[in-house]
Amino acid sequence: MKFEGVDYYNVDELLSDEEKMTKDMVRDFLEKEIEPLVVGAFHQEEPLNMRELAPRMGELGIIGAVIPKEYGAAGANYVTFGLICQELERVDSSLRSFVGVESGLVMYPIWKFGSEEQKNKWLPLLAKGEAIGCFGLTEPNRGSDVASMETVAKKDGNKWVINGTKQWISEASVADIAVVWARTDDGVRGFLVERGTEGFSQTFQNHKGSMRAGDVGELGFSDCVILSDNILPKTEGLRSTFMCLNQARYGIACGAIGAAMDCYETALNYAKEREQFGSPIASYQLVQDKLVTMLIEITKGQLLAYRLGRLMDEGKARHQQISMAKKNNVSVARMCARTARELLGANGVSLDYSPMRHMANIESVYTYQGTDHIHTLILGYDITGIPAFAQTQ
Amino acid sequence: MPNMIVCVKQIADPEAPAGSFRVDESANQVVPAAGVSQVVSPFDEQAVEAALRIKDAHGGKITAISLGKSFVMDVIKKPLSMGSDELILLQDPAFEGADSRSTAYALAMAIKKVGEYDVIFCGRQAADWDAGQVGSGIAEFLGIPSVTVAKKVEFLDGKVKVERVTSDGYEVIEVSTPALITISNELGEPRYPKLKGIMAAAKKEVPTWTAQDIGADASQLGTAGARIKLLKVFQPVKEGKCEIIEGESPEEAAANLALKLREAKLI
């Protein structure tokens, strides 16, 4: 049956035919082709085989959807990209992470800051899913405090020598190309490091309690030498980095609502069928209160994501607005996953139902791409004019 | 390169639970609940897929035609998003109340207006009423051969080779073009639309033709042209009865069960 999804405020009516058709296509594809693989991958912590799945996603045009057609992508709008993320995360966060990273953190910086040669070489391959990229920013000792990153790139004639470690990197072990951020004498710059480059290591990280269906790992740079052509020439300090993060954070804001929708639907269906004390548990006021709370928060989150998408399309979105949507919608997903797990009772801890998996995944999403605290401080700074990111000396 | 036409129908999602539908006995209608989505009839999607496979191999042009009362554009444009070149909608109060015959007549008149065609594809049946007559009816009105329940269609010069599903396998039939082929689910899954295809489809202007546009004889359309009268739509009352067959031993219980079944003339 065609999945309609929760849409209490008729948000779908605000969408164009193109946007609705894309949402339906992605839903249909994921439900038939990928959803059946997710639980096993999560349970075994064997990441979904993106070498196989990425070309199929690429063929449909859902990788890097907003990148212009001239580079082999679809040239769609941000609302469409947001709906793609929503549908991906409705199935599993690792899928949205994959497309979010490829689109916002790999293709976007190459498109915005790359040379024409870099764009022509990498963007069509990435859009088709024939190449996979990753984004190296976070480090073992530097998370939110990215400005003091330890990875350095030293100029040596017509080469750059990179040293450092990047951790918690989505698609780290499978990537063909890494967009790596490193400190230089001219501030932070972005570099392209290809798989197999001497001194460049890519490792998969297991023993995670979250994002177990996805590839997460570490990038190591030990006197890693790349040609000077591999710098992203138009990167200008952390401003460029944050421009990439804004893309991915928008994807998260939309994706998280997808996870919340799935949790709500699972809980609602369960509550209508599960009987205790002679009645479906949905007939009890305490249960209805929880369901209604989830529905209201999801609806607000959907409207936030939708409006943010339109602002992105108009080029008017401020990064603080993106922070608000990321912070709010991930918190909504976190609450909905926990509430749904609770309503499912003991069955809620089983991987036969999705809320526990979503709950585990959302813990990563709550922290990555700007922690919840950081987004609060971004908004606090915006409305007061007083930065509160660091202790004053 | 072949010119192909595919007839598609927009229907209420046939996979919606039976409880989502209500029978309005006074109007002799089945009414889906408000939340039931509209879809392209799945067999018709497979008909589009059959045409696309020929287009992949030989090129050509695919024109989808749909007759309906009210269209949901993001649904009915799916054949375009999958790769069809044109979509024509037939919409007119005169088409309403049609049976398979008057539907086939209207579609045949529209196909005549489209002009040149080598192969016409339909789903084996629409997944709402499951009548399975419109395809053959169109062929009859156009005076062309038809082959039903196909699982594979190959376009050869001047003819079409069809693998037709039978109860115990399939038969291979060659038919001269122009011909009408109805497609069965054994053809395989229809392709997913691609985002670029969706974007092109969304922008595509879709003409709507009325009865007058297709030069139809009003007496052959809708209720006037129908030859079938639907006497009664009703929901059968299902009765469940359970009887436990006793016995001193499993063997005796089995023997008692066999007797009961024989008494009921079930074995």
PDB file of N, CA and C in Angstrom, chain A residues 1-4 16-25 28-30 32-33 56 59-62 65 69 72-77 80 84, chain B residues 13 15-17 20 35-39 45 72-78 80-81 189-190 192-203:
ATOM      1  N   MET A   1       0.845  -1.208   0.000  1.00  0.00           N
ATOM      2  CA  MET A   1       0.000   0.000   0.000  1.00  0.00           C
ATOM      3  C   MET A   1       0.874   1.249   0.000  1.00  0.00           C
ATOM      4  N   LYS A   2       0.449   2.220  -0.758  1.00  0.00           N
ATOM      5  CA  LYS A   2       1.204   3.469  -0.812  1.00  0.00           C
ATOM      6  C   LYS A   2       1.194   4.121   0.572  1.00  0.00           C
ATOM      7  N   PHE A   3       2.389   4.401   1.083  1.00  0.00           N
ATOM      8  CA  PHE A   3       2.505   4.996   2.411  1.00  0.00           C
ATOM      9  C   PHE A   3       2.217   6.488   2.314  1.00  0.00           C
ATOM     10  N   GLU A   4       1.306   6.957   3.113  1.00  0.00           N
ATOM     11  CA  GLU A   4       0.959   8.372   3.037  1.00  0.00           C
ATOM     12  C   GLU A   4       1.736   9.198   4.048  1.00  0.00           C
ATOM     13  N   SER A  16       4.793  21.224  -4.660  1.00  0.00           N
ATOM     14  CA  SER A  16       4.522  21.170  -6.102  1.00  0.00           C
ATOM     15  C   SER A  16       4.383  19.706  -6.518  1.00  0.00           C
ATOM     16  N   ASP A  17       3.882  19.500  -7.729  1.00  0.00           N
ATOM     17  CA  ASP A  17       3.774  18.133  -8.258  1.00  0.00           C
ATOM     18  C   ASP A  17       5.140  17.457  -8.263  1.00  0.00           C
ATOM     19  N   GLU A  18       6.144  18.221  -8.650  1.00  0.00           N
ATOM     20  CA  GLU A  18       7.504  17.677  -8.715  1.00  0.00           C
ATOM     21  C   GLU A  18       7.955  17.180  -7.334  1.00  0.00           C
ATOM     22  N   GLU A  19       7.679  17.977  -6.331  1.00  0.00           N
ATOM     23  CA  GLU A  19       8.102  17.621  -4.977  1.00  0.00           C
ATOM     24  C   GLU A  19       7.342  16.392  -4.473  1.00  0.00           C
ATOM     25  N   LYS A  20       6.038  16.366  -4.746  1.00  0.00           N
ATOM     26  CA  LYS A  20       5.237  15.215  -4.293  1.00  0.00           C
ATOM     27  C   LYS A  20       5.663  13.937  -5.024  1.00  0.00           C
ATOM     28  N   MET A  21       5.905  14.062  -6.323  1.00  0.00           N
ATOM     29  CA  MET A  21       6.290  12.880  -7.111  1.00  0.00           C
ATOM     30  C   MET A  21       7.646  12.341  -6.650  1.00  0.00           C
ATOM     31  N   THR A  22       8.540  13.269  -6.297  1.00  0.00           N
ATOM     32  CA  THR A  22       9.853  12.828  -5.816  1.00  0.00           C
ATOM     33  C   THR A  22       9.713  12.082  -4.498  1.00  0.00           C
ATOM     34  N   LYS A  23       8.911  12.633  -3.604  1.00  0.00           N
ATOM     35  CA  LYS A  23       8.707  11.993  -2.304  1.00  0.00           C
ATOM     36  C   LYS A  23       8.145  10.571  -2.503  1.00  0.00           C
ATOM     37  N   ASP A  24       7.166  10.454  -3.383  1.00  0.00           N
ATOM     38  CA  ASP A  24       6.563   9.135  -3.629  1.00  0.00           C
ATOM     39  C   ASP A  24       7.583   8.166  -4.232  1.00  0.00           C
ATOM     40  N   MET A  25       8.373   8.682  -5.156  1.00  0.00           N
ATOM     41  CA  MET A  25       9.370   7.819  -5.807  1.00  0.00           C
ATOM     42  C   MET A  25      10.380   7.305  -4.781  1.00  0.00           C
ATOM     43  N   ASP A  28       8.811   4.746  -2.427  1.00  0.00           N
ATOM     44  CA  ASP A  28       8.577   3.488  -3.114  1.00  0.00           C
ATOM     45  C   ASP A  28       9.890   2.712  -3.250  1.00  0.00           C
ATOM     46  N   PHE A  29      10.910   3.413  -3.716  1.00  0.00           N
ATOM     47  CA  PHE A  29      12.223   2.780  -3.904  1.00  0.00           C
ATOM     48  C   PHE A  29      12.767   2.236  -2.581  1.00  0.00           C
ATOM     49  N   LEU A  30      12.724   3.052  -1.551  1.00  0.00           N
ATOM     50  CA  LEU A  30      13.308   2.637  -0.276  1.00  0.00           C
ATOM     51  C   LEU A  30      12.546   1.460   0.333  1.00  0.00           C
ATOM     52  N   LYS A  32      10.807  -0.827  -1.106  1.00  0.00           N
ATOM     53  CA  LYS A  32      10.972  -2.101  -1.815  1.00  0.00           C
ATOM     54  C   LYS A  32      12.422  -2.572  -1.819  1.00  0.00           C
ATOM     55  N   GLU A  33      13.342  -1.664  -1.953  1.00  0.00           N
ATOM     56  CA  GLU A  33      14.722  -2.068  -2.234  1.00  0.00           C
ATOM     57  C   GLU A  33      15.651  -2.025  -1.016  1.00  0.00           C
ATOM     58  N   ARG A  56      22.509   2.795  -7.508  1.00  0.00           N
ATOM     59  CA  ARG A  56      21.055   2.731  -7.734  1.00  0.00           C
ATOM     60  C   ARG A  56      20.391   4.036  -7.299  1.00  0.00           C
ATOM     61  N   GLU A  59      21.321   6.608  -9.943  1.00  0.00           N
ATOM     62  CA  GLU A  59      20.537   6.489 -11.176  1.00  0.00           C
ATOM     63  C   GLU A  59      19.197   7.219 -11.032  1.00  0.00           C
ATOM     64  N   LEU A  60      18.640   7.162  -9.828  1.00  0.00           N
ATOM     65  CA  LEU A  60      17.355   7.842  -9.606  1.00  0.00           C
ATOM     66  C   LEU A  60      17.533   9.352  -9.426  1.00  0.00           C
ATOM     67  N   GLY A  61      18.746   9.791  -9.191  1.00  0.00           N
ATOM     68  CA  GLY A  61      19.001  11.236  -9.098  1.00  0.00           C
ATOM     69  C   GLY A  61      18.882  11.799  -7.694  1.00  0.00           C
ATOM     70  N   ILE A  62      18.943  10.932  -6.676  1.00  0.00           N
ATOM     71  CA  ILE A  62      18.706  11.454  -5.324  1.00  0.00           C
ATOM     72  C   ILE A  62      19.998  11.770  -4.576  1.00  0.00           C
ATOM     73  N   ALA A  65      21.033  16.185  -5.144  1.00  0.00           N
ATOM     74  CA  ALA A  65      19.907  16.614  -5.998  1.00  0.00           C
ATOM     75  C   ALA A  65      19.941  18.106  -6.340  1.00  0.00           C
ATOM     76  N   LYS A  69      22.427  20.591 -13.150  1.00  0.00           N
ATOM     77  CA  LYS A  69      22.404  19.513 -14.144  1.00  0.00           C
ATOM     78  C   LYS A  69      23.701  19.419 -14.936  1.00  0.00           C
ATOM     79  N   GLY A  72      25.898  16.741 -13.943  1.00  0.00           N
ATOM     80  CA  GLY A  72      25.361  15.381 -13.901  1.00  0.00           C
ATOM     81  C   GLY A  72      24.348  15.127 -12.806  1.00  0.00           C
ATOM     82  N   ALA A  73      24.032  16.147 -12.005  1.00  0.00           N
ATOM     83  CA  ALA A  73      23.023  15.965 -10.954  1.00  0.00           C
ATOM     84  C   ALA A  73      21.658  16.446 -11.481  1.00  0.00           C
ATOM     85  N   ALA A  74      20.671  16.477 -10.590  1.00  0.00           N
ATOM     86  CA  ALA A  74      19.308  16.749 -11.064  1.00  0.00           C
ATOM     87  C   ALA A  74      18.984  18.243 -11.125  1.00  0.00           C
ATOM     88  N   GLY A  75      19.675  19.059 -10.340  1.00  0.00           N
ATOM     89  CA  GLY A  75      19.335  20.488 -10.334  1.00  0.00           C
ATOM     90  C   GLY A  75      17.977  20.762  -9.722  1.00  0.00           C
ATOM     91  N   ALA A  76      17.646  19.994  -8.686  1.00  0.00           N
ATOM     92  CA  ALA A  76      16.332  20.153  -8.026  1.00  0.00           C
ATOM     93  C   ALA A  76      16.412  21.275  -6.987  1.00  0.00           C
ATOM     94  N   ASN A  77      15.277  21.574  -6.360  1.00  0.00           N
ATOM     95  CA  ASN A  77      15.277  22.627  -5.343  1.00  0.00           C
ATOM     96  C   ASN A  77      15.506  22.022  -3.945  1.00  0.00           C
ATOM     97  N   THR A  80      12.752  19.758  -2.424  1.00  0.00           N
ATOM     98  CA  THR A  80      12.857  18.382  -2.935  1.00  0.00           C
ATOM     99  C   THR A  80      13.961  17.631  -2.193  1.00  0.00           C
ATOM    100  N   ILE A  84      13.608  14.235   0.126  1.00  0.00           N
ATOM    101  CA  ILE A  84      14.443  13.037  -0.062  1.00  0.00           C
ATOM    102  C   ILE A  84      15.033  12.636   1.298  1.00  0.00           C
TER     103      ILE A  84
ATOM    104  N   ASP B  13      -5.979   3.336  -4.362  1.00  0.00           N
ATOM    105  CA  ASP B  13      -4.936   2.350  -4.089  1.00  0.00           C
ATOM    106  C   ASP B  13      -5.536   0.972  -3.787  1.00  0.00           C
ATOM    107  N   GLU B  15      -4.229  -1.600  -2.755  1.00  0.00           N
ATOM    108  CA  GLU B  15      -3.633  -2.271  -1.602  1.00  0.00           C
ATOM    109  C   GLU B  15      -4.103  -1.675  -0.280  1.00  0.00           C
ATOM    110  N   ALA B  16      -4.960  -0.674  -0.357  1.00  0.00           N
ATOM    111  CA  ALA B  16      -5.529  -0.129   0.879  1.00  0.00           C
ATOM    112  C   ALA B  16      -6.371  -1.222   1.541  1.00  0.00           C
ATOM    113  N   PRO B  17      -6.394  -1.280   2.856  1.00  0.00           N
ATOM    114  CA  PRO B  17      -7.183  -2.333   3.517  1.00  0.00           C
ATOM    115  C   PRO B  17      -8.651  -2.281   3.098  1.00  0.00           C
ATOM    116  N   SER B  20     -11.026   0.207   4.361  1.00  0.00           N
ATOM    117  CA  SER B  20     -10.956   1.612   3.948  1.00  0.00           C
ATOM    118  C   SER B  20     -12.051   1.952   2.936  1.00  0.00           C
ATOM    119  N   GLY B  35      -8.768   9.065   3.295  1.00  0.00           N
ATOM    120  CA  GLY B  35      -7.315   8.938   3.357  1.00  0.00           C
ATOM    121  C   GLY B  35      -6.711   8.008   2.316  1.00  0.00           C
ATOM    122  N   VAL B  36      -7.549   7.316   1.532  1.00  0.00           N
ATOM    123  CA  VAL B  36      -7.007   6.354   0.571  1.00  0.00           C
ATOM    124  C   VAL B  36      -6.425   7.113  -0.625  1.00  0.00           C
ATOM    125  N   SER B  37      -5.162   6.844  -0.920  1.00  0.00           N
ATOM    126  CA  SER B  37      -4.511   7.609  -1.985  1.00  0.00           C
ATOM    127  C   SER B  37      -4.874   7.068  -3.357  1.00  0.00           C
ATOM    128  N   GLN B  38      -4.670   7.909  -4.338  1.00  0.00           N
ATOM    129  CA  GLN B  38      -4.877   7.522  -5.723  1.00  0.00           C
ATOM    130  C   GLN B  38      -3.550   7.025  -6.284  1.00  0.00           C
ATOM    131  N   VAL B  39      -3.614   6.040  -7.144  1.00  0.00           N
ATOM    132  CA  VAL B  39      -2.403   5.512  -7.794  1.00  0.00           C
ATOM    133  C   VAL B  39      -2.738   5.199  -9.255  1.00  0.00           C
ATOM    134  N   GLU B  45       0.914   0.413 -14.972  1.00  0.00           N
ATOM    135  CA  GLU B  45       2.333   0.792 -14.831  1.00  0.00           C
ATOM    136  C   GLU B  45       3.203  -0.232 -15.552  1.00  0.00           C
ATOM    137  N   VAL B  72      -5.463  13.392 -10.234  1.00  0.00           N
ATOM    138  CA  VAL B  72      -4.457  13.934  -9.315  1.00  0.00           C
ATOM    139  C   VAL B  72      -3.176  14.014 -10.148  1.00  0.00           C
ATOM    140  N   MET B  73      -2.738  15.227 -10.432  1.00  0.00           N
ATOM    141  CA  MET B  73      -1.691  15.374 -11.438  1.00  0.00           C
ATOM    142  C   MET B  73      -0.377  14.714 -11.038  1.00  0.00           C
ATOM    143  N   ASP B  74      -0.034  14.758  -9.730  1.00  0.00           N
ATOM    144  CA  ASP B  74       1.237  14.132  -9.368  1.00  0.00           C
ATOM    145  C   ASP B  74       1.138  12.606  -9.407  1.00  0.00           C
ATOM    146  N   VAL B  75      -0.073  12.076  -9.586  1.00  0.00           N
ATOM    147  CA  VAL B  75      -0.236  10.635  -9.745  1.00  0.00           C
ATOM    148  C   VAL B  75      -0.296  10.271 -11.225  1.00  0.00           C
ATOM    149  N   ILE B  76      -1.145  10.952 -11.947  1.00  0.00           N
ATOM    150  CA  ILE B  76      -1.382  10.544 -13.342  1.00  0.00           C
ATOM    151  C   ILE B  76      -0.207  10.894 -14.243  1.00  0.00           C
ATOM    152  N   LYS B  77       0.679  11.767 -13.757  1.00  0.00           N
ATOM    153  CA  LYS B  77       1.869  12.074 -14.561  1.00  0.00           C
ATOM    154  C   LYS B  77       2.980  11.028 -14.403  1.00  0.00           C
ATOM    155  N   LYS B  78       2.718   9.995 -13.614  1.00  0.00           N
ATOM    156  CA  LYS B  78       3.776   8.993 -13.392  1.00  0.00           C
ATOM    157  C   LYS B  78       4.273   8.366 -14.698  1.00  0.00           C
ATOM    158  N   LEU B  80       4.654   9.725 -17.503  1.00  0.00           N
ATOM    159  CA  LEU B  80       5.599  10.695 -18.069  1.00  0.00           C
ATOM    160  C   LEU B  80       6.918  10.643 -17.316  1.00  0.00           C
ATOM    161  N   SER B  81       6.827  10.613 -15.984  1.00  0.00           N
ATOM    162  CA  SER B  81       8.057  10.628 -15.188  1.00  0.00           C
ATOM    163  C   SER B  81       8.859   9.348 -15.403  1.00  0.00           C
ATOM    164  N   GLU B 189       8.689  -5.952 -12.447  1.00  0.00           N
ATOM    165  CA  GLU B 189       8.465  -4.656 -11.790  1.00  0.00           C
ATOM    166  C   GLU B 189       8.675  -3.493 -12.750  1.00  0.00           C
ATOM    167  N   PRO B 190       7.772  -2.522 -12.709  1.00  0.00           N
ATOM    168  CA  PRO B 190       8.024  -1.315 -13.500  1.00  0.00           C
ATOM    169  C   PRO B 190       9.184  -0.524 -12.914  1.00  0.00           C
ATOM    170  N   TYR B 192      11.456   2.625 -11.532  1.00  0.00           N
ATOM    171  CA  TYR B 192      11.173   3.814 -10.727  1.00  0.00           C
ATOM    172  C   TYR B 192      11.395   5.050 -11.600  1.00  0.00           C
ATOM    173  N   PRO B 193      10.566   6.062 -11.435  1.00  0.00           N
ATOM    174  CA  PRO B 193      10.861   7.310 -12.142  1.00  0.00           C
ATOM    175  C   PRO B 193      12.180   7.876 -11.622  1.00  0.00           C
ATOM    176  N   LYS B 194      12.901   8.575 -12.463  1.00  0.00           N
ATOM    177  CA  LYS B 194      14.125   9.242 -12.021  1.00  0.00           C
ATOM    178  C   LYS B 194      13.790  10.697 -11.721  1.00  0.00           C
ATOM    179  N   LEU B 195      14.611  11.296 -10.846  1.00  0.00           N
ATOM    180  CA  LEU B 195      14.315  12.683 -10.451  1.00  0.00           C
ATOM    181  C   LEU B 195      14.259  13.612 -11.660  1.00  0.00           C
ATOM    182  N   LYS B 196      15.180  13.424 -12.589  1.00  0.00           N
ATOM    183  CA  LYS B 196      15.146  14.278 -13.796  1.00  0.00           C
ATOM    184  C   LYS B 196      13.859  14.043 -14.587  1.00  0.00           C
ATOM    185  N   GLY B 197      13.431  12.796 -14.648  1.00  0.00           N
ATOM    186  CA  GLY B 197      12.179  12.474 -15.341  1.00  0.00           C
ATOM    187  C   GLY B 197      10.988  13.113 -14.638  1.00  0.00           C
ATOM    188  N   ILE B 198      11.018  13.104 -13.318  1.00  0.00           N
ATOM    189  CA  ILE B 198       9.950  13.717 -12.533  1.00  0.00           C
ATOM    190  C   ILE B 198       9.902  15.218 -12.802  1.00  0.00           C
ATOM    191  N   MET B 199      11.086  15.833 -12.808  1.00  0.00           N
ATOM    192  CA  MET B 199      11.133  17.288 -13.013  1.00  0.00           C
ATOM    193  C   MET B 199      10.615  17.655 -14.410  1.00  0.00           C
ATOM    194  N   ALA B 200      10.978  16.838 -15.394  1.00  0.00           N
ATOM    195  CA  ALA B 200      10.489  17.107 -16.759  1.00  0.00           C
ATOM    196  C   ALA B 200       8.976  16.888 -16.830  1.00  0.00           C
ATOM    197  N   ALA B 201       8.515  15.822 -16.181  1.00  0.00           N
ATOM    198  CA  ALA B 201       7.078  15.513 -16.214  1.00  0.00           C
ATOM    199  C   ALA B 201       6.263  16.612 -15.535  1.00  0.00           C
ATOM    200  N   ALA B 202       6.798  17.118 -14.418  1.00  0.00           N
ATOM    201  CA  ALA B 202       6.058  18.143 -13.685  1.00  0.00           C
ATOM    202  C   ALA B 202       5.872  19.403 -14.534  1.00  0.00           C
ATOM    203  N   LYS B 203       6.862  19.690 -15.356  1.00  0.00           N
ATOM    204  CA  LYS B 203       6.784  20.905 -16.199  1.00  0.00           C
ATOM    205  C   LYS B 203       5.946  20.683 -17.457  1.00  0.00           C
TER     206      LYS B 203
END
